[in-house]
Short mmCIF file of C-alpha atoms and ligand atoms in Angstrom, two decimals:
data_model
loop_
_atom_site.label_atom_id
_atom_site.label_comp_id
_atom_site.label_asym_id
_atom_site.label_seq_id
_atom_site.Cartn_x
_atom_site.Cartn_y
_atom_site.Cartn_z
CA UNK P 1 166.14 61.62 205.58
CA UNK P 2 164.00 60.26 202.85
CA UNK P 3 166.37 57.37 202.45
CA UNK P 4 166.01 56.45 206.11
CA UNK P 5 162.24 56.70 205.96
CA UNK P 6 162.16 54.30 203.04
CA UNK P 7 164.63 51.94 204.67
CA UNK P 8 162.62 51.93 207.89
CA UNK P 9 159.38 51.25 206.03
CA UNK P 10 161.02 48.35 204.26
CA UNK P 11 162.25 46.86 207.49
CA UNK P 12 158.84 47.18 209.07
CA UNK P 13 157.07 45.49 206.19
CA UNK P 14 159.60 42.68 206.17
CA UNK P 15 159.36 42.24 209.91
CA UNK P 16 155.63 41.84 209.85
CA UNK P 17 155.21 39.80 206.68
CA UNK P 18 152.95 36.90 207.43
CA UNK P 19 152.34 33.52 205.91
CA UNK P 20 148.65 32.85 205.43
CA UNK P 21 147.74 29.23 204.86
CA UNK P 22 144.66 28.27 202.87
CA UNK P 23 143.55 24.66 202.62
CA UNK P 24 142.05 23.58 199.32
CA UNK P 25 139.57 20.72 199.11
CA UNK P 26 139.56 19.89 202.79
CA UNK P 27 137.33 16.87 203.61
CA UNK P 28 136.89 16.33 199.87
CA UNK P 29 134.90 19.56 199.64
CA UNK P 30 134.95 22.10 196.83
CA UNK P 31 136.37 24.68 199.18
CA UNK P 32 139.11 27.09 199.99
CA UNK P 33 139.41 27.56 203.70
CA UNK P 34 139.32 30.38 204.53
CA UNK P 35 137.66 31.59 201.33
CA UNK P 36 138.57 35.23 201.80
CA UNK P 37 141.63 36.73 203.44
CA UNK P 38 143.04 40.12 204.26
CA UNK P 39 146.69 40.45 203.36
CA UNK P 40 149.25 43.17 203.11
CA UNK P 41 152.24 43.74 200.89
CA UNK P 42 154.86 41.13 201.62
CA UNK P 43 152.47 38.53 202.98
CA UNK P 44 152.65 35.08 201.43
CA UNK P 45 149.48 33.16 200.77
CA UNK P 46 150.19 29.45 200.72
CA UNK P 47 147.63 26.99 199.39
CA UNK P 48 147.69 23.40 200.55
CA UNK P 49 145.84 21.01 198.24
CA UNK P 50 144.18 18.29 200.31
CA UNK P 51 142.08 16.30 197.82
CA UNK P 52 140.95 15.82 194.24
CA UNK P 53 142.43 17.94 191.48
CA UNK P 54 141.94 21.65 191.98
CA UNK P 55 143.58 24.88 190.92
CA UNK P 56 143.96 28.39 192.27
CA UNK P 57 143.46 30.55 189.20
CA UNK P 58 143.24 34.32 189.14
CA UNK P 59 140.07 35.80 187.65
CA UNK P 60 138.25 39.12 187.87
CA UNK P 61 135.37 40.42 189.93
CA UNK P 62 133.16 40.64 186.85
CA UNK P 63 133.96 37.15 185.53
CA UNK P 64 134.75 34.99 188.55
CA UNK P 65 135.00 31.73 186.61
CA UNK P 66 137.25 32.90 183.77
CA UNK P 67 141.00 33.11 183.97
CA UNK P 68 142.16 36.69 183.91
CA UNK P 69 143.85 37.66 180.64
CA UNK P 70 143.92 41.48 180.79
CA UNK P 71 145.73 43.72 181.42
CA UNK P 72 148.05 40.76 181.88
CA UNK P 73 147.55 37.06 182.38
CA UNK P 74 146.65 36.22 185.95
CA UNK P 75 148.57 33.83 188.11
CA UNK P 76 147.62 30.18 188.22
CA UNK P 77 148.66 27.22 190.35
CA UNK P 78 147.80 24.81 187.56
CA UNK P 79 146.07 21.53 188.40
CA UNK P 80 147.26 19.99 191.64
CA UNK P 81 146.05 16.40 191.70
CA UNK P 82 146.05 14.65 195.06
CA UNK P 83 145.75 10.85 195.05
CA UNK P 84 143.17 9.36 197.41
CA UNK P 85 144.82 8.48 200.69
CA UNK P 86 147.74 10.82 200.12
CA UNK P 87 149.82 11.74 203.12
CA UNK P 88 151.77 14.49 201.40
CA UNK P 89 150.02 17.45 199.91
CA UNK P 90 151.11 19.80 197.16
CA UNK P 91 151.51 23.43 198.00
CA UNK P 92 151.58 26.58 195.89
CA UNK P 93 152.00 30.13 197.05
CA UNK P 94 152.36 33.72 195.96
CA UNK P 95 153.43 36.91 197.65
CA UNK P 96 151.14 39.91 197.77
CA UNK P 97 152.79 43.00 196.29
CA UNK P 98 149.77 45.30 196.14
CA UNK P 99 147.23 45.69 198.90
CA UNK P 100 145.33 48.59 197.32
CA UNK P 101 143.11 46.42 195.16
CA UNK P 102 141.33 43.09 195.64
CA UNK P 103 142.44 39.88 193.94
CA UNK P 104 139.98 37.25 192.83
CA UNK P 105 140.51 33.53 192.26
CA UNK P 106 138.57 30.41 191.32
CA UNK P 107 139.10 26.70 190.79
CA UNK P 108 139.48 25.97 187.10
CA UNK P 109 138.25 22.39 187.40
CA UNK P 110 134.76 22.53 185.90
CA UNK P 111 132.22 22.85 187.41
CA UNK P 112 133.78 23.75 190.75
CA UNK P 113 133.63 27.51 190.29
CA UNK P 114 129.93 27.50 189.55
CA UNK P 115 129.53 25.50 192.75
CA UNK P 116 131.10 28.32 194.66
CA UNK P 117 134.76 27.32 194.73
CA UNK P 118 136.15 30.85 194.73
CA UNK P 119 138.63 32.80 196.80
CA UNK P 120 139.50 36.44 197.35
CA UNK P 121 142.28 38.56 198.76
CA UNK P 122 141.30 41.93 200.17
CA UNK P 123 137.70 42.26 198.98
CA UNK P 124 136.20 45.69 199.64
CA UNK P 125 132.89 47.12 200.77
CA UNK P 126 132.18 47.92 197.15
CA UNK P 127 133.36 44.61 195.72
CA UNK P 128 132.47 42.07 198.36
CA UNK P 129 133.35 38.43 198.51
CA UNK P 130 129.65 37.63 198.81
CA UNK P 131 128.87 39.42 195.55
CA UNK P 132 131.81 37.74 193.82
CA UNK P 133 130.70 34.31 194.93
CA UNK P 134 127.08 34.98 193.96
CA UNK P 135 128.21 35.88 190.45
CA UNK P 136 130.28 32.69 190.29
CA UNK P 137 127.37 30.52 191.34
CA UNK P 138 125.00 32.31 188.98
CA UNK P 139 127.33 31.97 186.03
CA UNK P 140 127.22 29.12 183.55
CA UNK P 141 130.19 26.79 183.40
CA UNK P 142 131.84 28.91 180.73
CA UNK P 143 131.96 31.70 183.25
CA UNK P 144 130.02 34.38 181.43
CA UNK P 145 127.78 36.26 183.81
CA UNK P 146 124.11 35.59 183.28
CA UNK P 147 122.73 38.77 184.75
CA UNK P 148 119.98 36.70 186.33
CA UNK P 149 121.76 35.80 189.48
CA UNK P 150 119.30 34.72 192.15
CA UNK P 151 118.82 37.33 194.76
CA UNK P 152 119.67 40.12 192.33
CA UNK P 153 121.95 42.64 194.10
CA UNK P 154 125.08 40.77 192.96
CA UNK P 155 126.88 43.84 191.90
CA UNK P 156 126.28 47.43 191.13
CA UNK P 157 127.30 49.14 187.98
CA UNK P 158 129.50 46.56 186.36
CA UNK P 159 132.16 49.07 185.65
CA UNK P 160 135.66 48.18 184.83
CA UNK P 161 137.32 45.73 187.09
CA UNK P 162 140.70 46.72 185.92
CA UNK P 163 141.95 44.12 188.41
CA UNK P 164 145.62 44.66 188.26
CA UNK P 165 147.44 41.55 189.35
CA UNK P 166 149.61 42.75 192.14
CA UNK P 167 150.77 39.34 192.97
CA UNK P 168 154.03 37.80 192.07
CA UNK P 169 154.24 34.11 191.99
CA UNK P 170 156.84 32.23 193.87
CA UNK P 171 156.60 28.87 192.20
CA UNK P 172 154.04 28.77 189.49
CA UNK P 173 154.44 25.55 187.59
CA UNK P 174 152.59 27.00 184.63
CA UNK P 175 154.41 30.14 184.10
CA UNK P 176 158.13 30.34 184.34
CA UNK P 177 158.38 33.92 183.18
CA UNK P 178 160.06 35.58 186.10
CA UNK P 179 159.59 39.27 185.54
CA UNK P 180 161.05 41.46 188.23
CA UNK P 181 158.21 42.23 190.53
CA UNK P 182 159.29 45.85 190.84
CA UNK P 183 159.17 46.58 187.15
CA UNK P 184 155.96 44.58 186.88
CA UNK P 185 154.39 46.80 189.49
CA UNK P 186 155.51 49.96 187.73
CA UNK P 187 154.22 48.68 184.42
CA UNK P 188 150.88 47.80 185.95
CA UNK P 189 150.65 51.18 187.60
CA UNK P 190 151.13 52.80 184.23
CA UNK P 191 148.46 50.57 182.73
CA UNK P 192 146.18 51.38 185.63
CA UNK P 193 146.80 55.08 185.17
CA UNK P 194 146.06 54.92 181.47
CA UNK P 195 142.95 52.85 182.14
CA UNK P 196 141.91 55.40 184.75
CA UNK P 197 142.28 58.24 182.28
CA UNK P 198 140.39 56.44 179.54
CA UNK P 199 137.52 55.40 181.79
C1 NAG R 201 143.38 17.09 186.62
O1 NAG R 201 142.37 17.79 185.91
C2 NAG R 201 142.76 18.18 184.62
C3 NAG R 201 141.64 18.99 184.00
O2 NAG R 201 140.43 18.35 184.09
C4 NAG R 201 143.09 16.97 183.79
O3 NAG R 201 143.53 17.37 182.52
C5 NAG R 201 144.18 16.18 184.46
O4 NAG R 201 144.43 15.00 183.75
C6 NAG R 201 143.78 15.84 185.89
N1 NAG R 201 144.88 15.18 186.54
C7 NAG R 201 144.72 14.00 187.16
C8 NAG R 201 145.93 13.38 187.73
O5 NAG R 201 143.61 13.46 187.26
C1 NAG R 202 115.89 43.15 192.79
O1 NAG R 202 114.79 42.51 193.37
C2 NAG R 202 113.82 43.41 193.88
C3 NAG R 202 112.73 42.61 194.54
O2 NAG R 202 113.11 41.29 194.72
C4 NAG R 202 113.24 44.25 192.73
O3 NAG R 202 112.31 45.16 193.25
C5 NAG R 202 114.37 44.99 192.07
O4 NAG R 202 113.89 45.69 190.96
C6 NAG R 202 115.45 44.02 191.62
N1 NAG R 202 116.56 44.77 191.07
C7 NAG R 202 117.11 44.45 189.93
C8 NAG R 202 118.27 45.28 189.49
O5 NAG R 202 116.73 43.51 189.25
CU1 CU R 203 138.27 22.52 192.27
#
């Protein structure tokens, strides 16, 4: 019984997995388009780099312009230079393996992040994309939040953004460590649980 339920759920999630395409640097802009997406487990988010030399680098809600290092290193496309007049465009993607928490990203080419080049997967009512972007724009190039973001209400109590990376990379040029995504998820759950108990 239980086995069949699990098998059916797996089939359903596979059947409906979507590919979400995000263009990066369209029309030479410092943009991800769209800049925020809703995705579910199994969906692939594919970034197409259209100009300049951008990245898609995972960060945290609290520090939008700093690469995430804890509880584990975030995922990172690395720099994806596109020559002027290119007719072929580099692509990088990852597959969402946790839809219960938001994921935050920025472009690591200074000063793009502080000019608002940020991206989110599954922002929430509590941690909105608008607040994330406002923090990015208000932050100095080194990414540390200033606390003087224009228009104050950037974020509420800056509690822990334990931001577990629920994303497994498909072809990260920077990071060849291919941990099994299942065990990674379990490990992160344990970390999340411990963090939850401590906080
Ligand atoms: C892309 O940007 C990075 C960081 O600024 C730089 O190290 C790299 O040389 C650039 N690549 C190209 C092809 O311009
Ligand atoms: C936000 O701004 C309003 C008025 O602009 C001010 O009354 C309020 O105290 C500010 N809140 C914070 C946390 O700075
Ligand atoms: Cu950029």
